[in-house]
Short mmCIF file of C-alpha atoms and ligand atoms in Angstrom, two decimals:
data_model
loop_
_atom_site.label_atom_id
_atom_site.label_comp_id
_atom_site.label_asym_id
_atom_site.label_seq_id
_atom_site.Cartn_x
_atom_site.Cartn_y
_atom_site.Cartn_z
CA UNK M 916 -41.81 -15.20 4.69
CA UNK M 917 -40.16 -13.85 7.83
CA UNK M 918 -43.28 -13.26 9.83
CA UNK M 919 -43.52 -14.10 13.49
CA UNK M 920 -45.57 -17.31 14.22
CA UNK M 921 -49.08 -16.90 15.54
CA UNK M 922 -49.65 -17.16 19.18
CA UNK M 923 -50.21 -20.80 20.12
CA UNK M 924 -48.13 -22.28 17.28
CA UNK M 925 -46.23 -25.21 18.65
CA UNK M 926 -42.51 -25.31 17.77
CA UNK M 927 -40.76 -28.43 19.16
CA UNK M 928 -39.74 -31.90 18.69
CA UNK M 929 -41.13 -35.44 18.65
CA UNK M 930 -40.32 -38.83 20.00
CA UNK M 931 -42.15 -42.03 20.90
CA UNK M 932 -41.96 -44.17 23.86
CA UNK M 933 -40.61 -47.40 22.45
CA UNK M 934 -38.02 -45.74 20.44
CA UNK M 935 -36.42 -43.85 23.34
CA UNK M 936 -37.43 -45.25 26.67
CA UNK M 937 -35.64 -48.59 26.58
CA UNK M 938 -36.61 -51.99 28.00
CA UNK M 939 -40.29 -51.86 26.99
CA UNK M 940 -40.33 -55.57 27.91
CA UNK M 941 -44.17 -56.04 27.80
CA UNK M 942 -44.66 -54.86 24.29
CA UNK M 943 -45.29 -56.78 21.07
CA UNK M 944 -42.18 -55.11 19.58
CA UNK M 945 -40.03 -56.33 22.26
CA UNK M 946 -41.17 -59.81 21.60
CA UNK M 947 -40.58 -59.36 17.95
CA UNK M 948 -37.15 -57.97 18.23
CA UNK M 949 -35.95 -60.61 20.74
CA UNK M 950 -37.59 -63.64 19.22
CA UNK M 951 -35.00 -66.18 17.86
CA UNK M 952 -34.45 -65.40 14.18
CA UNK M 953 -36.05 -62.13 14.28
CA UNK M 954 -35.40 -60.17 11.10
CA UNK M 955 -34.41 -56.91 12.88
CA UNK M 956 -30.77 -55.85 12.78
CA UNK M 957 -30.70 -55.14 16.51
CA UNK M 958 -33.12 -55.02 19.34
CA UNK M 959 -34.19 -51.74 21.16
CA UNK M 960 -32.48 -52.67 24.45
CA UNK M 961 -31.96 -49.61 26.58
CA UNK M 962 -32.72 -47.29 23.56
CA UNK M 963 -32.00 -43.82 24.89
CA UNK M 964 -32.74 -44.81 28.52
CA UNK M 965 -35.35 -41.99 28.43
CA UNK M 966 -37.66 -43.80 30.79
CA UNK M 967 -35.23 -42.64 33.37
CA UNK M 968 -33.67 -39.52 31.62
CA UNK M 969 -36.79 -37.86 30.39
CA UNK M 970 -36.20 -34.80 32.53
CA UNK M 971 -32.91 -34.24 31.09
CA UNK M 972 -34.48 -34.56 27.57
CA UNK M 973 -37.12 -31.99 28.44
CA UNK M 974 -34.54 -29.57 30.06
CA UNK M 975 -32.42 -29.82 27.03
CA UNK M 976 -35.22 -29.15 24.49
CA UNK M 977 -36.44 -26.17 26.57
CA UNK M 978 -32.78 -24.69 26.92
CA UNK M 979 -32.44 -25.08 23.13
CA UNK M 980 -35.35 -22.74 22.63
CA UNK M 981 -38.31 -25.25 21.70
CA UNK M 982 -41.69 -24.69 23.32
CA UNK M 983 -43.32 -27.97 22.92
CA UNK M 984 -42.49 -31.62 23.11
CA UNK M 985 -44.42 -34.67 21.60
CA UNK M 986 -44.07 -37.93 23.38
CA UNK M 987 -46.06 -41.04 23.79
CA UNK M 988 -47.74 -43.05 26.59
CA UNK M 989 -46.80 -46.69 26.36
CA UNK M 990 -49.91 -48.86 26.75
CA UNK M 991 -47.52 -51.88 27.31
CA UNK M 992 -46.39 -50.26 30.49
CA UNK M 993 -49.75 -48.99 31.60
CA UNK M 994 -51.35 -52.31 31.31
CA UNK M 995 -48.49 -54.80 31.03
CA UNK M 996 -50.80 -57.73 31.74
CA UNK M 997 -54.34 -57.91 30.63
CA UNK M 998 -56.65 -56.00 32.96
CA UNK M 999 -53.79 -55.15 35.40
CA UNK M 1000 -53.12 -51.34 35.31
CA UNK M 1001 -49.82 -50.18 36.59
CA UNK M 1002 -50.45 -47.26 38.73
CA UNK M 1003 -46.77 -46.60 38.79
CA UNK M 1004 -46.53 -46.25 34.98
CA UNK M 1005 -49.63 -43.90 35.00
CA UNK M 1006 -47.89 -41.78 37.65
CA UNK M 1007 -44.64 -41.62 35.57
CA UNK M 1008 -46.58 -40.19 32.63
CA UNK M 1009 -48.43 -37.70 34.94
CA UNK M 1010 -45.02 -36.47 36.14
CA UNK M 1011 -43.89 -36.07 32.57
CA UNK M 1012 -46.92 -33.94 31.62
CA UNK M 1013 -46.68 -31.79 34.81
CA UNK M 1014 -42.97 -31.33 34.45
CA UNK M 1015 -43.24 -30.33 30.88
CA UNK M 1016 -45.68 -27.64 31.78
CA UNK M 1017 -43.54 -26.54 34.64
CA UNK M 1018 -40.44 -26.01 32.44
CA UNK M 1019 -42.49 -24.33 29.71
CA UNK M 1020 -42.95 -27.11 27.15
CA UNK M 1021 -46.39 -27.71 25.83
CA UNK M 1022 -46.84 -31.59 26.02
CA UNK M 1023 -48.26 -33.16 22.86
CA UNK M 1024 -49.17 -36.56 23.90
CA UNK M 1025 -49.62 -39.58 21.72
CA UNK M 1026 -51.76 -42.36 23.13
CA UNK M 1027 -50.73 -45.07 20.83
CA UNK M 1028 -47.48 -45.08 18.68
CA UNK M 1029 -47.19 -48.35 16.85
CA UNK M 1030 -46.55 -50.60 19.87
CA UNK M 1031 -49.21 -52.69 21.78
CA UNK M 1032 -48.99 -54.82 24.91
CA UNK M 1033 -47.96 -58.25 23.85
CA UNK M 1034 -51.05 -59.73 25.41
CA UNK M 1035 -53.26 -57.52 23.31
CA UNK M 1036 -51.79 -58.82 20.06
CA UNK M 1037 -51.68 -62.45 21.18
CA UNK M 1038 -55.38 -62.12 22.03
CA UNK M 1039 -56.26 -61.09 18.46
CA UNK M 1040 -54.96 -57.60 18.20
CA UNK M 1041 -57.32 -54.93 16.63
CA UNK M 1042 -59.46 -57.59 15.09
CA UNK M 1043 -60.44 -59.20 18.35
CA UNK M 1044 -64.12 -58.89 19.15
CA UNK M 1045 -63.49 -56.79 22.27
CA UNK M 1046 -60.41 -54.78 20.92
CA UNK M 1047 -62.50 -51.53 21.30
CA UNK M 1048 -63.49 -52.38 24.91
CA UNK M 1049 -59.75 -52.99 25.63
CA UNK M 1050 -58.71 -49.70 24.14
CA UNK M 1051 -61.49 -48.01 25.97
CA UNK M 1052 -60.15 -49.46 29.20
CA UNK M 1053 -56.69 -48.06 28.43
CA UNK M 1054 -58.24 -44.67 27.72
CA UNK M 1055 -59.83 -44.73 31.14
CA UNK M 1056 -56.60 -45.79 32.88
CA UNK M 1057 -54.68 -42.81 31.30
CA UNK M 1058 -57.27 -40.25 32.46
CA UNK M 1059 -54.90 -38.93 35.13
CA UNK M 1060 -52.21 -38.29 32.55
CA UNK M 1061 -54.66 -36.34 30.29
CA UNK M 1062 -55.93 -34.41 33.29
CA UNK M 1063 -52.45 -33.54 34.38
CA UNK M 1064 -52.39 -30.64 31.77
CA UNK M 1065 -52.60 -32.13 28.32
CA UNK M 1066 -54.15 -29.72 25.64
CA UNK M 1067 -53.21 -31.59 22.58
CA UNK M 1068 -53.50 -35.40 22.25
CA UNK M 1069 -52.89 -37.65 19.26
CA UNK M 1070 -55.04 -40.83 19.43
CA UNK M 1071 -53.12 -43.10 17.00
CA UNK M 1072 -50.01 -42.50 15.25
CA UNK M 1073 -49.89 -43.27 11.53
CA UNK M 1074 -52.88 -45.66 11.26
CA UNK M 1075 -51.98 -45.98 7.56
CA UNK M 1076 -48.62 -47.40 8.45
CA UNK M 1077 -50.03 -49.46 11.28
CA UNK M 1078 -52.56 -51.15 9.07
CA UNK M 1079 -49.69 -51.93 6.56
CA UNK M 1080 -47.62 -53.44 9.44
CA UNK M 1081 -50.65 -55.61 10.25
CA UNK M 1082 -51.00 -56.77 6.52
CA UNK M 1083 -47.32 -57.80 6.81
CA UNK M 1084 -47.55 -59.51 10.14
CA UNK M 1085 -50.67 -61.57 8.87
CA UNK M 1086 -48.59 -62.69 5.82
CA UNK M 1087 -50.93 -60.75 3.56
CA UNK M 1088 -48.21 -58.51 2.16
CA UNK M 1089 -44.49 -58.27 1.92
CA UNK M 1090 -42.16 -55.42 1.90
CA UNK M 1091 -40.03 -55.61 -1.19
CA UNK M 1092 -36.82 -53.70 -0.47
CA UNK M 1093 -38.22 -52.24 2.73
CA UNK M 1094 -40.51 -49.28 2.30
CA UNK M 1095 -38.45 -48.31 -0.90
CA UNK M 1096 -40.62 -50.76 -2.99
CA UNK M 1097 -43.65 -48.70 -2.02
CA UNK M 1098 -46.20 -49.39 0.76
CA UNK M 1099 -48.29 -52.49 0.42
CA UNK M 1100 -51.98 -51.83 0.66
CA UNK M 1101 -53.21 -51.43 4.28
CA UNK M 1102 -55.15 -54.38 5.72
CA UNK M 1103 -58.58 -53.17 5.21
CA UNK M 1104 -60.46 -54.75 8.25
CA UNK M 1105 -57.62 -53.41 10.45
CA UNK M 1106 -57.96 -49.94 8.96
CA UNK M 1107 -61.65 -49.93 9.67
CA UNK M 1108 -60.98 -50.98 13.31
CA UNK M 1109 -58.43 -48.35 13.78
CA UNK M 1110 -60.86 -45.75 12.42
CA UNK M 1111 -63.42 -46.97 14.95
CA UNK M 1112 -60.78 -46.87 17.77
CA UNK M 1113 -59.82 -43.26 16.71
CA UNK M 1114 -63.66 -42.23 16.71
CA UNK M 1115 -64.14 -43.84 20.11
CA UNK M 1116 -60.97 -42.10 21.42
CA UNK M 1117 -61.95 -38.72 20.05
CA UNK M 1118 -65.53 -38.83 21.38
CA UNK M 1119 -64.07 -40.03 24.71
CA UNK M 1120 -61.49 -37.17 24.88
CA UNK M 1121 -64.25 -34.59 23.92
CA UNK M 1122 -66.57 -36.02 26.58
CA UNK M 1123 -64.19 -36.73 29.44
CA UNK M 1124 -61.35 -34.24 28.81
CA UNK M 1125 -63.05 -31.21 27.20
CA UNK M 1126 -59.97 -29.11 27.41
CA UNK M 1127 -57.93 -31.54 25.12
CA UNK M 1128 -58.01 -31.10 21.27
CA UNK M 1129 -57.79 -34.51 19.53
CA UNK M 1130 -56.67 -35.75 16.31
CA UNK M 1131 -54.59 -38.50 14.67
CA UNK M 1132 -51.48 -38.38 12.56
CA UNK M 1133 -51.07 -39.60 8.91
CA UNK M 1134 -47.77 -40.61 7.23
CA UNK M 1135 -47.92 -38.66 3.92
CA UNK M 1136 -45.96 -39.72 0.94
CA UNK M 1137 -46.20 -36.65 -1.15
CA UNK M 1138 -47.33 -38.92 -4.07
CA UNK M 1139 -46.55 -37.86 -7.53
CA UNK M 1140 -46.93 -39.49 -11.02
CA UNK M 1141 -45.17 -39.60 -14.29
CA UNK M 1142 -47.37 -38.58 -17.19
CA UNK M 1143 -48.76 -41.96 -17.78
CA UNK M 1144 -49.00 -42.96 -14.10
CA UNK M 1145 -51.93 -40.73 -12.93
CA UNK M 1146 -54.40 -43.56 -12.37
CA UNK M 1147 -51.96 -45.58 -10.43
CA UNK M 1148 -50.92 -42.58 -8.27
CA UNK M 1149 -54.55 -41.69 -7.61
CA UNK M 1150 -55.35 -45.18 -6.37
CA UNK M 1151 -52.22 -45.39 -4.36
CA UNK M 1152 -52.89 -41.99 -2.64
CA UNK M 1153 -56.51 -42.89 -1.96
CA UNK M 1154 -56.11 -46.23 -0.28
CA UNK M 1155 -52.86 -45.47 1.63
CA UNK M 1156 -53.47 -41.88 2.53
CA UNK M 1157 -56.71 -40.06 1.67
CA UNK M 1158 -59.06 -42.62 3.16
CA UNK M 1159 -57.28 -41.98 6.55
CA UNK M 1160 -57.27 -38.28 6.21
CA UNK M 1161 -61.01 -38.30 5.39
CA UNK M 1162 -61.53 -40.18 8.80
CA UNK M 1163 -60.44 -37.01 10.60
CA UNK M 1164 -63.83 -35.29 10.02
CA UNK M 1165 -65.04 -34.12 13.34
CA UNK M 1166 -61.47 -33.89 14.82
CA UNK M 1167 -59.81 -30.86 16.18
CA UNK M 1168 -56.74 -31.20 14.13
CA UNK M 1169 -54.83 -33.47 11.76
CA UNK M 1170 -51.18 -34.40 12.09
CA UNK M 1171 -49.05 -34.32 8.92
CA UNK M 1172 -45.88 -36.47 8.91
CA UNK M 1173 -43.68 -35.98 6.08
CA UNK M 1174 -40.17 -37.20 5.02
CA UNK M 1175 -39.93 -37.88 1.29
CA UNK M 1176 -42.04 -38.39 -1.89
CA UNK M 1177 -43.12 -41.35 -3.86
CA UNK M 1178 -43.27 -41.25 -7.68
CA UNK M 1179 -45.79 -43.60 -9.32
CA UNK M 1180 -45.60 -44.65 -12.98
CA UNK M 1181 -47.93 -46.93 -14.95
CA UNK M 1182 -46.06 -50.06 -13.64
CA UNK M 1183 -46.03 -48.84 -10.07
CA UNK M 1184 -43.32 -47.18 -8.09
CA UNK M 1185 -40.69 -45.30 -9.94
CA UNK M 1186 -37.23 -46.21 -8.13
CA UNK M 1187 -35.12 -43.24 -7.12
CA UNK M 1188 -32.27 -42.60 -9.78
CA UNK M 1189 -28.90 -43.65 -8.57
CA UNK M 1190 -27.50 -40.09 -8.92
CA UNK M 1191 -30.21 -38.60 -6.56
CA UNK M 1192 -29.15 -38.07 -2.88
CA UNK M 1193 -30.56 -40.59 -0.42
CA UNK M 1194 -30.85 -40.50 3.41
CA UNK M 1195 -29.70 -43.22 5.90
CA UNK M 1196 -33.21 -44.84 5.45
CA UNK M 1197 -32.53 -45.06 1.72
CA UNK M 1198 -35.36 -42.61 1.03
CA UNK M 1199 -34.87 -39.69 -1.44
CA UNK M 1200 -33.54 -36.52 0.06
CA UNK M 1201 -36.58 -34.39 -0.72
CA UNK M 1202 -37.32 -31.38 1.51
CA UNK M 1203 -40.14 -30.12 -0.62
CA UNK M 1204 -42.29 -33.15 0.60
CA UNK M 1205 -43.37 -31.19 3.61
CA UNK M 1206 -45.05 -28.43 1.59
CA UNK M 1207 -46.62 -30.94 -0.62
CA UNK M 1208 -48.00 -33.12 2.24
CA UNK M 1209 -49.51 -30.05 3.93
CA UNK M 1210 -51.03 -28.77 0.69
CA UNK M 1211 -52.49 -32.14 -0.06
CA UNK M 1212 -53.92 -32.67 3.40
CA UNK M 1213 -55.59 -29.30 3.20
CA UNK M 1214 -57.19 -30.19 -0.06
CA UNK M 1215 -58.45 -33.57 1.20
CA UNK M 1216 -59.61 -32.16 4.57
CA UNK M 1217 -60.48 -28.57 3.78
CA UNK M 1218 -60.47 -26.22 6.87
CA UNK M 1219 -59.08 -28.77 9.20
CA UNK M 1220 -56.32 -27.25 11.45
CA UNK M 1221 -52.99 -29.01 10.60
CA UNK M 1222 -50.07 -29.77 13.01
CA UNK M 1223 -46.90 -31.00 11.54
CA UNK M 1224 -46.38 -33.72 13.98
CA UNK M 1225 -43.26 -35.17 12.30
CA UNK M 1226 -40.84 -34.03 9.75
CA UNK M 1227 -37.10 -34.68 9.55
CA UNK M 1228 -34.29 -36.61 7.92
CA UNK M 1229 -31.83 -39.47 8.88
CA UNK M 1230 -28.42 -38.15 7.90
CA UNK M 1231 -24.93 -38.62 9.31
CA UNK M 1232 -23.89 -35.15 8.23
CA UNK M 1233 -25.82 -32.59 10.44
CA UNK M 1234 -25.28 -29.91 7.84
CA UNK M 1235 -27.58 -31.88 5.63
CA UNK M 1236 -30.31 -31.92 8.34
CA UNK M 1237 -30.06 -28.14 8.63
CA UNK M 1238 -30.33 -27.84 4.84
CA UNK M 1239 -33.22 -30.25 4.62
CA UNK M 1240 -35.18 -28.70 7.52
CA UNK M 1241 -34.49 -25.01 6.24
CA UNK M 1242 -35.97 -25.96 2.93
CA UNK M 1243 -38.95 -27.81 4.44
CA UNK M 1244 -39.78 -24.93 6.66
CA UNK M 1245 -39.66 -22.45 3.81
CA UNK M 1246 -42.14 -24.64 1.99
CA UNK M 1247 -44.24 -24.67 5.12
CA UNK M 1248 -44.07 -20.95 5.37
CA UNK M 1249 -45.20 -20.68 1.63
CA UNK M 1250 -48.27 -22.92 2.46
CA UNK M 1251 -49.21 -20.86 5.44
CA UNK M 1252 -48.82 -17.61 3.50
CA UNK M 1253 -51.37 -19.14 1.13
CA UNK M 1254 -53.77 -19.45 3.97
CA UNK M 1255 -53.36 -23.06 5.12
CA UNK M 1256 -54.04 -23.23 8.88
CA UNK M 1257 -51.09 -24.70 10.41
CA UNK M 1258 -50.90 -24.76 14.25
CA UNK M 1259 -47.39 -26.34 14.83
CA UNK M 1260 -44.12 -27.90 13.64
CA UNK M 1261 -42.65 -30.70 15.59
CA UNK M 1262 -39.41 -31.99 14.31
CA UNK M 1263 -38.61 -35.71 14.05
CA UNK M 1264 -36.77 -36.31 16.18
CA UNK M 1265 -35.53 -34.91 19.33
CA UNK M 1266 -33.03 -37.69 19.78
CA UNK M 1267 -31.11 -40.22 17.80
CA UNK M 1268 -33.28 -43.19 18.60
CA UNK M 1269 -34.42 -46.74 17.74
CA UNK M 1270 -35.68 -46.66 14.08
CA UNK M 1271 -37.78 -49.77 14.29
CA UNK M 1272 -35.09 -52.50 13.86
CA UNK M 1273 -31.81 -50.51 14.11
CA UNK M 1274 -30.16 -47.50 15.40
CA UNK M 1275 -28.12 -46.51 12.42
CA UNK M 1276 -30.61 -44.06 10.86
CA UNK M 1277 -30.02 -40.91 12.89
CA UNK M 1278 -32.95 -38.64 12.75
CA UNK M 1279 -31.95 -36.70 16.05
CA UNK M 1280 -31.31 -33.05 16.71
CA UNK M 1281 -29.55 -34.53 19.74
CA UNK M 1282 -26.95 -37.30 19.65
CA UNK M 1283 -27.09 -40.06 22.36
CA UNK M 1284 -24.18 -42.11 23.24
CA UNK M 1285 -25.68 -45.51 23.82
CA UNK M 1286 -23.31 -46.66 26.60
CA UNK M 1287 -23.34 -43.77 28.98
CA UNK M 1288 -26.58 -42.19 27.49
CA UNK M 1289 -24.81 -38.71 27.30
CA UNK M 1290 -26.88 -36.35 25.31
CA UNK M 1291 -25.00 -33.97 22.88
CA UNK M 1292 -27.15 -31.43 20.88
CA UNK M 1293 -25.99 -31.21 17.21
CA UNK M 1294 -25.57 -27.85 15.39
CA UNK M 1295 -29.09 -28.44 13.91
CA UNK M 1296 -30.53 -28.45 17.40
CA UNK M 1297 -29.14 -25.00 18.13
CA UNK M 1298 -30.14 -23.75 14.81
CA UNK M 1299 -33.78 -25.01 14.85
CA UNK M 1300 -34.00 -24.08 18.53
CA UNK M 1301 -33.01 -20.46 17.80
CA UNK M 1302 -35.74 -20.17 15.19
CA UNK M 1303 -38.20 -21.54 17.76
CA UNK M 1304 -37.01 -18.95 20.23
CA UNK M 1305 -37.36 -16.29 17.56
CA UNK M 1306 -40.87 -17.47 16.67
CA UNK M 1307 -40.07 -17.70 13.02
CA UNK M 1308 -39.87 -20.59 10.35
CA UNK M 1309 -37.40 -18.60 8.09
CA UNK M 1310 -34.75 -16.50 9.39
CA UNK M 1311 -34.24 -13.13 7.79
CA UNK M 1312 -31.09 -13.07 5.63
CA UNK M 1313 -28.28 -11.16 7.09
CA UNK M 1314 -27.51 -8.10 4.99
CA UNK M 1315 -25.33 -8.80 2.09
CA UNK M 1316 -25.62 -12.48 2.42
CA UNK M 1317 -26.22 -14.51 -0.65
CA UNK M 1318 -29.52 -16.48 -0.67
CA UNK M 1319 -28.80 -19.83 0.90
CA UNK M 1320 -31.44 -21.82 -0.70
CA UNK M 1321 -32.41 -22.26 -4.39
CA UNK M 1322 -36.15 -21.43 -4.21
CA UNK M 1323 -36.82 -23.16 -7.62
CA UNK M 1324 -35.37 -26.41 -6.25
CA UNK M 1325 -37.46 -25.96 -3.16
CA UNK M 1326 -40.64 -25.70 -5.10
CA UNK M 1327 -40.38 -29.44 -5.75
CA UNK M 1328 -41.30 -31.75 -8.66
CA UNK M 1329 -38.88 -32.78 -11.20
CA UNK M 1330 -39.95 -32.22 -14.85
CA UNK M 1331 -40.92 -35.82 -15.11
CA UNK M 1332 -43.60 -35.49 -12.55
CA UNK M 1333 -46.56 -33.27 -11.86
C1 BGC T 2844 -42.90 -42.86 12.68
C2 BGC T 2844 -41.75 -42.81 13.57
C3 BGC T 2844 -40.50 -43.20 12.70
C4 BGC T 2844 -40.37 -42.08 11.61
C5 BGC T 2844 -39.14 -42.20 10.71
C6 BGC T 2844 -42.72 -42.29 11.39
O1 BGC T 2844 -43.19 -43.24 10.46
O2 BGC T 2844 -43.99 -42.32 13.40
O3 BGC T 2844 -41.85 -43.75 14.57
O4 BGC T 2844 -39.36 -43.29 13.45
O5 BGC T 2844 -41.55 -42.00 10.91
O6 BGC T 2844 -39.17 -43.42 9.94
#
């Protein structure tokens, strides 16, 4: 349990451009947030002002002890108008990659994290006849970023959630009670297109940037079932998760992103009981999800190297973040001890950021004051950074100290579930 992590294991934190940069004015999300009558609680605005303060973010992460940083390149900045590439935006991301390397952070670069240039969406989005050509043009445009020293690239973040968002935007699905009512089925034609775009990107990266390992990241729901819910759970898991995991065949790794679990009964989702602790997103506080997500992914894609590209919790009380993450990491260590090939753990998130419609759910290791943009690391940042510095997922207990976690609780499922 207390073993040192293998060489090359990435221990860091994650962000995405739209959620932290601020003023991503050419994107579809910006238009959506600022449209009259928009359903969002508040627009992203300046977010964390990281488009200007990214050096400070990286310096802070490095000084805390982390060795890697996942961030995304914003297509809407690189190609704000159809066919017009912003050399300045490309240079910005080149600087970020070079600087990360210089300070000792391995850059893990996501090429697409939920947002699109507005023109791409108004011209038909992923279903347009030439969508893949447009994506290819973007991949060509960001070549200098990849050549600046990227060794790990994520093609598309959470295609399974992106395809659901598309179903909602097209009016073909509704979110009842937000994600708490369960995910609607992904829009199948969009899912197929995203899989094609992913294949295109992986082949492109292998051909043009042979030093880069490529994969995509899947939102994992740690689906469980009540005794009579097996068939419903199997179907839910297959359409919303496993199909996407299977598309990773031929990739260099798969990203696992895990926050909570979903329990399915015969009638569908089983609501979280009122007495169960919930996070600021309303999700069940369930740290065992990570171990289950990693084990499930390894079952569906045997032998595929795994990187935990996101795992974290939105809480106001930072002690709960430490508790959650400590339990999640113990589970991850158990999965690794059983031989699952895990190559990294990137916590979501480095900063308190724009959680797709509002700032209230604070996932950050680092608090950000949204007027002066002052960064203040929380105790969890020092705690997790010190594990990263010591190259371990589980700290050895100090002599005489009582065990801090209840291992049986860590192990997961309640008696009602399997
Ligand atoms: C996404 C992030 C998001 C996080 C927490 C993932 O679905 O990749 O952008 O902020 O989960 O909801």
